[in-house]
mmCIF file with all atom_site columns, C-alpha atoms in Angstrom:
data_model
loop_
_atom_site.group_PDB
_atom_site.id
_atom_site.type_symbol
_atom_site.label_atom_id
_atom_site.label_alt_id
_atom_site.label_comp_id
_atom_site.label_asym_id
_atom_site.label_entity_id
_atom_site.label_seq_id
_atom_site.pdbx_PDB_ins_code
_atom_site.Cartn_x
_atom_site.Cartn_y
_atom_site.Cartn_z
_atom_site.occupancy
_atom_site.B_iso_or_equiv
_atom_site.pdbx_formal_charge
_atom_site.auth_seq_id
_atom_site.auth_comp_id
_atom_site.auth_asym_id
_atom_site.auth_atom_id
_atom_site.pdbx_PDB_model_num
ATOM 1   C CA . MET A 1 1   ? -193.217 112.254 165.614 1.00 0.00 ? 1   MET A CA 1
ATOM 2   C CA . GLU A 1 2   ? -192.971 115.611 163.986 1.00 0.00 ? 2   GLU A CA 1
ATOM 3   C CA . THR A 1 3   ? -195.530 117.040 161.424 1.00 0.00 ? 3   THR A CA 1
ATOM 4   C CA . ASP A 1 4   ? -195.427 120.337 159.670 1.00 0.00 ? 4   ASP A CA 1
ATOM 5   C CA . ILE A 1 5   ? -198.418 122.059 159.800 1.00 0.00 ? 5   ILE A CA 1
ATOM 6   C CA . ASN A 1 6   ? -198.476 125.168 157.477 1.00 0.00 ? 6   ASN A CA 1
ATOM 7   C CA . ASP A 1 7   ? -202.418 125.550 157.573 1.00 0.00 ? 7   ASP A CA 1
ATOM 8   C CA . ASN A 1 8   ? -201.878 126.985 161.292 1.00 0.00 ? 8   ASN A CA 1
ATOM 9   C CA . LYS A 1 9   ? -200.441 130.067 160.388 1.00 0.00 ? 9   LYS A CA 1
ATOM 10  C CA . ALA A 1 10  ? -203.617 131.083 158.232 1.00 0.00 ? 10  ALA A CA 1
ATOM 11  C CA . ASN A 1 11  ? -205.703 132.796 160.435 1.00 0.00 ? 11  ASN A CA 1
ATOM 12  C CA . LYS A 1 12  ? -202.641 134.608 162.342 1.00 0.00 ? 12  LYS A CA 1
ATOM 13  C CA . GLY A 1 13  ? -203.836 136.337 165.539 1.00 0.00 ? 13  GLY A CA 1
ATOM 14  C CA . GLU A 1 14  ? -207.489 135.283 164.831 1.00 0.00 ? 14  GLU A CA 1
ATOM 15  C CA . SER A 1 15  ? -209.028 132.740 167.367 1.00 0.00 ? 15  SER A CA 1
ATOM 16  C CA . PHE A 1 16  ? -212.501 131.483 168.964 1.00 0.00 ? 16  PHE A CA 1
ATOM 17  C CA . LEU A 1 17  ? -211.690 134.254 171.113 1.00 0.00 ? 17  LEU A CA 1
ATOM 18  C CA . GLY A 1 18  ? -211.130 136.646 168.300 1.00 0.00 ? 18  GLY A CA 1
ATOM 19  C CA . HIS A 1 19  ? -208.583 139.115 166.484 1.00 0.00 ? 19  HIS A CA 1
ATOM 20  C CA . PHE A 1 20  ? -205.827 139.550 168.518 1.00 0.00 ? 20  PHE A CA 1
ATOM 21  C CA . ASN A 1 21  ? -206.183 143.456 170.783 1.00 0.00 ? 21  ASN A CA 1
ATOM 22  C CA . PRO A 1 22  ? -202.856 144.965 171.651 1.00 0.00 ? 22  PRO A CA 1
ATOM 23  C CA . ASP A 1 23  ? -204.944 146.739 174.516 1.00 0.00 ? 23  ASP A CA 1
ATOM 24  C CA . LYS A 1 24  ? -206.172 143.062 176.301 1.00 0.00 ? 24  LYS A CA 1
ATOM 25  C CA . LEU A 1 25  ? -202.432 142.596 176.771 1.00 0.00 ? 25  LEU A CA 1
ATOM 26  C CA . PHE A 1 26  ? -200.728 142.533 179.727 1.00 0.00 ? 26  PHE A CA 1
ATOM 27  C CA . VAL A 1 27  ? -196.977 141.653 180.022 1.00 0.00 ? 27  VAL A CA 1
ATOM 28  C CA . CYS A 1 28  ? -194.989 141.473 183.356 1.00 0.00 ? 28  CYS A CA 1
ATOM 29  C CA . TYR A 1 29  ? -191.689 140.779 183.483 1.00 0.00 ? 29  TYR A CA 1
ATOM 30  C CA . ARG A 1 30  ? -190.149 138.953 186.063 1.00 0.00 ? 30  ARG A CA 1
ATOM 31  C CA . ASP A 1 31  ? -187.312 139.681 188.473 1.00 0.00 ? 31  ASP A CA 1
ATOM 32  C CA . GLY A 1 32  ? -183.806 139.079 186.027 1.00 0.00 ? 32  GLY A CA 1
ATOM 33  C CA . ILE A 1 33  ? -185.590 139.484 182.985 1.00 0.00 ? 33  ILE A CA 1
ATOM 34  C CA . THR A 1 34  ? -185.817 143.121 180.791 1.00 0.00 ? 34  THR A CA 1
ATOM 35  C CA . SER A 1 35  ? -187.238 143.701 177.910 1.00 0.00 ? 35  SER A CA 1
ATOM 36  C CA . THR A 1 36  ? -184.502 143.030 175.853 1.00 0.00 ? 36  THR A CA 1
ATOM 37  C CA . GLU A 1 37  ? -182.676 140.232 177.823 1.00 0.00 ? 37  GLU A CA 1
ATOM 38  C CA . PRO A 1 38  ? -181.372 137.773 178.301 1.00 0.00 ? 38  PRO A CA 1
ATOM 39  C CA . VAL A 1 39  ? -182.727 135.333 175.597 1.00 0.00 ? 39  VAL A CA 1
ATOM 40  C CA . MET A 1 40  ? -181.468 132.464 177.348 1.00 0.00 ? 40  MET A CA 1
ATOM 41  C CA . PRO A 1 41  ? -183.144 131.575 179.537 1.00 0.00 ? 41  PRO A CA 1
ATOM 42  C CA . ARG A 1 42  ? -186.189 133.187 178.858 1.00 0.00 ? 42  ARG A CA 1
ATOM 43  C CA . ARG A 1 43  ? -189.001 131.463 179.768 1.00 0.00 ? 43  ARG A CA 1
ATOM 44  C CA . HIS A 1 44  ? -193.088 132.813 178.604 1.00 0.00 ? 44  HIS A CA 1
ATOM 45  C CA . THR A 1 45  ? -196.037 131.674 180.270 1.00 0.00 ? 45  THR A CA 1
ATOM 46  C CA . LEU A 1 46  ? -199.255 132.902 178.545 1.00 0.00 ? 46  LEU A CA 1
ATOM 47  C CA . THR A 1 47  ? -202.757 132.613 180.086 1.00 0.00 ? 47  THR A CA 1
ATOM 48  C CA . HIS A 1 48  ? -205.733 134.782 179.873 1.00 0.00 ? 48  HIS A CA 1
ATOM 49  C CA . SER A 1 49  ? -209.227 135.238 181.286 1.00 0.00 ? 49  SER A CA 1
ATOM 50  C CA . ASP A 1 50  ? -212.397 133.609 179.985 1.00 0.00 ? 50  ASP A CA 1
ATOM 51  C CA . SER A 1 51  ? -214.418 136.445 181.072 1.00 0.00 ? 51  SER A CA 1
ATOM 52  C CA . THR A 1 52  ? -212.688 139.109 179.878 1.00 0.00 ? 52  THR A CA 1
ATOM 53  C CA . GLY A 1 53  ? -210.668 138.104 176.932 1.00 0.00 ? 53  GLY A CA 1
ATOM 54  C CA . ALA A 1 54  ? -207.747 139.295 178.436 1.00 0.00 ? 54  ALA A CA 1
ATOM 55  C CA . LEU A 1 55  ? -204.083 137.899 177.853 1.00 0.00 ? 55  LEU A CA 1
ATOM 56  C CA . PHE A 1 56  ? -201.183 137.942 180.308 1.00 0.00 ? 56  PHE A CA 1
ATOM 57  C CA . LEU A 1 57  ? -197.810 137.188 179.582 1.00 0.00 ? 57  LEU A CA 1
ATOM 58  C CA . THR A 1 58  ? -195.115 136.707 182.442 1.00 0.00 ? 58  THR A CA 1
ATOM 59  C CA . ILE A 1 59  ? -191.760 136.352 180.750 1.00 0.00 ? 59  ILE A CA 1
ATOM 60  C CA . GLY A 1 60  ? -188.979 134.783 183.240 1.00 0.00 ? 60  GLY A CA 1
ATOM 61  C CA . LEU A 1 61  ? -185.658 133.046 184.196 1.00 0.00 ? 61  LEU A CA 1
ATOM 62  C CA . GLU A 1 62  ? -188.684 129.976 185.097 1.00 0.00 ? 62  GLU A CA 1
ATOM 63  C CA . TYR A 1 63  ? -192.282 129.716 183.820 1.00 0.00 ? 63  TYR A CA 1
ATOM 64  C CA . ALA A 1 64  ? -194.704 131.043 186.463 1.00 0.00 ? 64  ALA A CA 1
ATOM 65  C CA . GLY A 1 65  ? -196.263 128.137 188.064 1.00 0.00 ? 65  GLY A CA 1
ATOM 66  C CA . ASP A 1 66  ? -198.033 130.579 190.009 1.00 0.00 ? 66  ASP A CA 1
ATOM 67  C CA . LYS A 1 67  ? -200.115 131.712 187.170 1.00 0.00 ? 67  LYS A CA 1
ATOM 68  C CA . VAL A 1 68  ? -200.998 128.372 185.925 1.00 0.00 ? 68  VAL A CA 1
ATOM 69  C CA . ASN A 1 69  ? -204.595 127.115 187.017 1.00 0.00 ? 69  ASN A CA 1
ATOM 70  C CA . SER A 1 70  ? -206.095 123.928 187.580 1.00 0.00 ? 70  SER A CA 1
ATOM 71  C CA . ILE A 1 71  ? -207.453 123.818 184.345 1.00 0.00 ? 71  ILE A CA 1
ATOM 72  C CA . ARG A 1 72  ? -204.113 124.125 182.730 1.00 0.00 ? 72  ARG A CA 1
ATOM 73  C CA . ASP A 1 73  ? -204.769 125.997 179.918 1.00 0.00 ? 73  ASP A CA 1
ATOM 74  C CA . GLU A 1 74  ? -201.892 127.906 179.466 1.00 0.00 ? 74  GLU A CA 1
ATOM 75  C CA . VAL A 1 75  ? -199.124 127.983 176.769 1.00 0.00 ? 75  VAL A CA 1
ATOM 76  C CA . LEU A 1 76  ? -195.535 127.979 178.191 1.00 0.00 ? 76  LEU A CA 1
ATOM 77  C CA . GLY A 1 77  ? -192.421 128.634 175.744 1.00 0.00 ? 77  GLY A CA 1
ATOM 78  C CA . GLU A 1 78  ? -188.713 129.488 175.724 1.00 0.00 ? 78  GLU A CA 1
ATOM 79  C CA . TRP A 1 79  ? -185.952 129.447 173.622 1.00 0.00 ? 79  TRP A CA 1
ATOM 80  C CA . ARG A 1 80  ? -183.456 126.429 172.940 1.00 0.00 ? 80  ARG A CA 1
ATOM 81  C CA . LEU A 1 81  ? -180.507 125.243 171.512 1.00 0.00 ? 81  LEU A CA 1
ATOM 82  C CA . ASP A 1 82  ? -181.533 122.076 169.608 1.00 0.00 ? 82  ASP A CA 1
ATOM 83  C CA . GLY A 1 83  ? -178.584 120.551 167.752 1.00 0.00 ? 83  GLY A CA 1
ATOM 84  C CA . GLY A 1 84  ? -176.827 123.974 167.365 1.00 0.00 ? 84  GLY A CA 1
ATOM 85  C CA . SER A 1 85  ? -179.771 125.799 165.891 1.00 0.00 ? 85  SER A CA 1
ATOM 86  C CA . LEU A 1 86  ? -182.134 128.260 168.176 1.00 0.00 ? 86  LEU A CA 1
ATOM 87  C CA . ILE A 1 87  ? -186.033 127.026 168.287 1.00 0.00 ? 87  ILE A CA 1
ATOM 88  C CA . TYR A 1 88  ? -188.774 127.951 170.382 1.00 0.00 ? 88  TYR A CA 1
ATOM 89  C CA . ALA A 1 89  ? -190.147 125.403 172.364 1.00 0.00 ? 89  ALA A CA 1
ATOM 90  C CA . VAL A 1 90  ? -193.836 125.413 173.475 1.00 0.00 ? 90  VAL A CA 1
ATOM 91  C CA . SER A 1 91  ? -195.761 122.652 175.465 1.00 0.00 ? 91  SER A CA 1
ATOM 92  C CA . VAL A 1 92  ? -199.161 123.155 176.186 1.00 0.00 ? 92  VAL A CA 1
ATOM 93  C CA . TYR A 1 93  ? -201.159 120.464 178.298 1.00 0.00 ? 93  TYR A CA 1
ATOM 94  C CA . ILE A 1 94  ? -203.717 118.081 176.890 1.00 0.00 ? 94  ILE A CA 1
ATOM 95  C CA . ASP A 1 95  ? -203.734 115.426 179.515 1.00 0.00 ? 95  ASP A CA 1
ATOM 96  C CA . GLN A 1 96  ? -202.054 112.765 181.831 1.00 0.00 ? 96  GLN A CA 1
ATOM 97  C CA . GLY A 1 97  ? -205.395 110.345 182.227 1.00 0.00 ? 97  GLY A CA 1
ATOM 98  C CA . GLU A 1 98  ? -207.162 112.693 184.213 1.00 0.00 ? 98  GLU A CA 1
ATOM 99  C CA . TYR A 1 99  ? -209.281 113.290 181.183 1.00 0.00 ? 99  TYR A CA 1
ATOM 100 C CA . ASN A 1 100 ? -211.005 110.904 178.988 1.00 0.00 ? 100 ASN A CA 1
ATOM 101 C CA . GLN A 1 101 ? -210.386 110.893 175.290 1.00 0.00 ? 101 GLN A CA 1
ATOM 102 C CA . SER A 1 102 ? -213.320 113.158 174.191 1.00 0.00 ? 102 SER A CA 1
ATOM 103 C CA . VAL A 1 103 ? -212.743 115.861 177.050 1.00 0.00 ? 103 VAL A CA 1
ATOM 104 C CA . SER A 1 104 ? -208.972 115.468 176.126 1.00 0.00 ? 104 SER A CA 1
ATOM 105 C CA . ALA A 1 105 ? -209.780 115.888 171.731 1.00 0.00 ? 105 ALA A CA 1
ATOM 106 C CA . ARG A 1 106 ? -211.695 119.308 172.829 1.00 0.00 ? 106 ARG A CA 1
ATOM 107 C CA . ARG A 1 107 ? -208.745 120.567 174.835 1.00 0.00 ? 107 ARG A CA 1
ATOM 108 C CA . TYR A 1 108 ? -206.369 119.595 171.604 1.00 0.00 ? 108 TYR A CA 1
ATOM 109 C CA . GLU A 1 109 ? -208.548 121.176 169.386 1.00 0.00 ? 109 GLU A CA 1
ATOM 110 C CA . THR A 1 110 ? -209.001 124.403 171.645 1.00 0.00 ? 110 THR A CA 1
ATOM 111 C CA . PHE A 1 111 ? -205.437 124.677 171.625 1.00 0.00 ? 111 PHE A CA 1
ATOM 112 C CA . ARG A 1 112 ? -204.751 124.086 167.958 1.00 0.00 ? 112 ARG A CA 1
ATOM 113 C CA . ARG A 1 113 ? -207.325 126.974 167.229 1.00 0.00 ? 113 ARG A CA 1
ATOM 114 C CA . GLU A 1 114 ? -205.566 129.295 169.836 1.00 0.00 ? 114 GLU A CA 1
ATOM 115 C CA . LEU A 1 115 ? -202.298 129.009 169.753 1.00 0.00 ? 115 LEU A CA 1
ATOM 116 C CA . PRO A 1 116 ? -201.839 131.067 166.506 1.00 0.00 ? 116 PRO A CA 1
ATOM 117 C CA . LEU A 1 117 ? -203.316 134.045 168.872 1.00 0.00 ? 117 LEU A CA 1
ATOM 118 C CA . ALA A 1 118 ? -200.913 132.893 171.765 1.00 0.00 ? 118 ALA A CA 1
ATOM 119 C CA . PHE A 1 119 ? -197.929 133.305 169.516 1.00 0.00 ? 119 PHE A CA 1
ATOM 120 C CA . THR A 1 120 ? -199.220 136.738 168.612 1.00 0.00 ? 120 THR A CA 1
ATOM 121 C CA . ALA A 1 121 ? -199.523 137.836 171.805 1.00 0.00 ? 121 ALA A CA 1
ATOM 122 C CA . ILE A 1 122 ? -196.015 136.415 173.119 1.00 0.00 ? 122 ILE A CA 1
ATOM 123 C CA . ARG A 1 123 ? -194.407 138.156 169.590 1.00 0.00 ? 123 ARG A CA 1
ATOM 124 C CA . TYR A 1 124 ? -196.232 141.390 170.242 1.00 0.00 ? 124 TYR A CA 1
ATOM 125 C CA . GLY A 1 125 ? -195.705 141.511 173.841 1.00 0.00 ? 125 GLY A CA 1
ATOM 126 C CA . ASP A 1 126 ? -192.117 140.414 173.245 1.00 0.00 ? 126 ASP A CA 1
ATOM 127 C CA . ARG A 1 127 ? -191.635 143.080 170.455 1.00 0.00 ? 127 ARG A CA 1
ATOM 128 C CA . TYR A 1 128 ? -188.642 144.965 172.288 1.00 0.00 ? 128 TYR A CA 1
ATOM 129 C CA . LEU A 1 129 ? -186.551 141.708 172.197 1.00 0.00 ? 129 LEU A CA 1
ATOM 130 C CA . PHE A 1 130 ? -187.376 140.761 168.667 1.00 0.00 ? 130 PHE A CA 1
ATOM 131 C CA . ASP A 1 131 ? -186.104 144.272 167.975 1.00 0.00 ? 131 ASP A CA 1
ATOM 132 C CA . VAL A 1 132 ? -182.901 144.086 169.059 1.00 0.00 ? 132 VAL A CA 1
ATOM 133 C CA . TYR A 1 133 ? -182.644 140.288 168.296 1.00 0.00 ? 133 TYR A CA 1
ATOM 134 C CA . PRO A 1 134 ? -184.404 140.200 164.985 1.00 0.00 ? 134 PRO A CA 1
ATOM 135 C CA . GLU A 1 135 ? -183.176 137.064 163.747 1.00 0.00 ? 135 GLU A CA 1
ATOM 136 C CA . LEU A 1 136 ? -185.367 135.770 166.238 1.00 0.00 ? 136 LEU A CA 1
ATOM 137 C CA . ASP A 1 137 ? -188.045 136.301 164.020 1.00 0.00 ? 137 ASP A CA 1
ATOM 138 C CA . ARG A 1 138 ? -186.867 133.245 161.875 1.00 0.00 ? 138 ARG A CA 1
ATOM 139 C CA . THR A 1 139 ? -186.539 131.014 164.762 1.00 0.00 ? 139 THR A CA 1
ATOM 140 C CA . PRO A 1 140 ? -188.871 127.958 164.465 1.00 0.00 ? 140 PRO A CA 1
ATOM 141 C CA . VAL A 1 141 ? -191.695 127.564 166.653 1.00 0.00 ? 141 VAL A CA 1
ATOM 142 C CA . ILE A 1 142 ? -192.156 123.710 167.721 1.00 0.00 ? 142 ILE A CA 1
ATOM 143 C CA . VAL A 1 143 ? -195.321 122.721 169.631 1.00 0.00 ? 143 VAL A CA 1
ATOM 144 C CA . ASN A 1 144 ? -194.925 119.632 172.086 1.00 0.00 ? 144 ASN A CA 1
ATOM 145 C CA . PHE A 1 145 ? -198.591 118.764 172.625 1.00 0.00 ? 145 PHE A CA 1
ATOM 146 C CA . VAL A 1 146 ? -198.516 116.560 176.215 1.00 0.00 ? 146 VAL A CA 1
ATOM 147 C CA . SER A 1 147 ? -201.189 113.854 176.336 1.00 0.00 ? 147 SER A CA 1
ATOM 148 C CA . SER A 1 148 ? -201.370 110.089 177.611 1.00 0.00 ? 148 SER A CA 1
ATOM 149 C CA . TYR A 1 149 ? -203.123 109.723 174.219 1.00 0.00 ? 149 TYR A CA 1
ATOM 150 C CA . PRO A 1 150 ? -201.017 108.994 171.478 1.00 0.00 ? 150 PRO A CA 1
ATOM 151 C CA . LEU A 1 151 ? -203.409 110.584 168.814 1.00 0.00 ? 151 LEU A CA 1
ATOM 152 C CA . PHE A 1 152 ? -202.674 113.629 170.526 1.00 0.00 ? 152 PHE A CA 1
ATOM 153 C CA . ALA A 1 153 ? -199.355 113.328 171.974 1.00 0.00 ? 153 ALA A CA 1
ATOM 154 C CA . ARG A 1 154 ? -197.519 115.024 169.129 1.00 0.00 ? 154 ARG A CA 1
ATOM 155 C CA . GLN A 1 155 ? -194.895 117.586 167.964 1.00 0.00 ? 155 GLN A CA 1
ATOM 156 C CA . GLU A 1 156 ? -195.428 119.815 165.468 1.00 0.00 ? 156 GLU A CA 1
ATOM 157 C CA . SER A 1 157 ? -193.643 122.443 163.432 1.00 0.00 ? 157 SER A CA 1
ATOM 158 C CA . TRP A 1 158 ? -195.890 126.089 163.397 1.00 0.00 ? 158 TRP A CA 1
ATOM 159 C CA . GLY A 1 159 ? -193.529 127.974 161.058 1.00 0.00 ? 159 GLY A CA 1
ATOM 160 C CA . ALA A 1 160 ? -191.686 130.701 162.829 1.00 0.00 ? 160 ALA A CA 1
ATOM 161 C CA . PHE A 1 161 ? -192.152 133.684 164.632 1.00 0.00 ? 161 PHE A CA 1
ATOM 162 C CA . ARG A 1 162 ? -192.638 136.253 161.707 1.00 0.00 ? 162 ARG A CA 1
ATOM 163 C CA . ASP A 1 163 ? -195.441 134.327 160.496 1.00 0.00 ? 163 ASP A CA 1
ATOM 164 C CA . TYR A 1 164 ? -196.938 135.599 164.083 1.00 0.00 ? 164 TYR A CA 1
ATOM 165 C CA . SER A 1 165 ? -196.203 139.227 163.822 1.00 0.00 ? 165 SER A CA 1
ATOM 166 C CA . ILE A 1 166 ? -198.801 142.127 163.319 1.00 0.00 ? 166 ILE A CA 1
ATOM 167 C CA . LEU A 1 167 ? -195.885 145.002 162.945 1.00 0.00 ? 167 LEU A CA 1
ATOM 168 C CA . PRO A 1 168 ? -194.486 146.110 159.703 1.00 0.00 ? 168 PRO A CA 1
#
């Protein structure tokens, strides 16, 4: 099921963790990736520190599995072709049956609240790529919430990357 969620963009760059602070974003390029190449495959793994509020964006040919912890609160994203059109596909892990529905509901709501900050961090952290390929700002952002509960297992459109840019 795909839903268009326009209200998600209302607080761009804001979240429970606060406003996006570029000084708290740390970007790491893995082998085979530069600040401007390639677009595909190019995978983003965004993690964070609850204690410092720091965000860690790893950009690689593959997702940074070594940065994923047991809490599974990372945001994974990549550009993909979907029927000939470019999309930015995001995956967030809610559960696969290990949590009860109440815990999964909290995880789902937390992701929904924090995703604008995550997209702002990814957009800013990979800004040199967007400078070279400005058409990427028009890329639809499609979020897949991975859950064993049908209520949370959904696909939603979260606008385009231009909605999350803090740059003029």
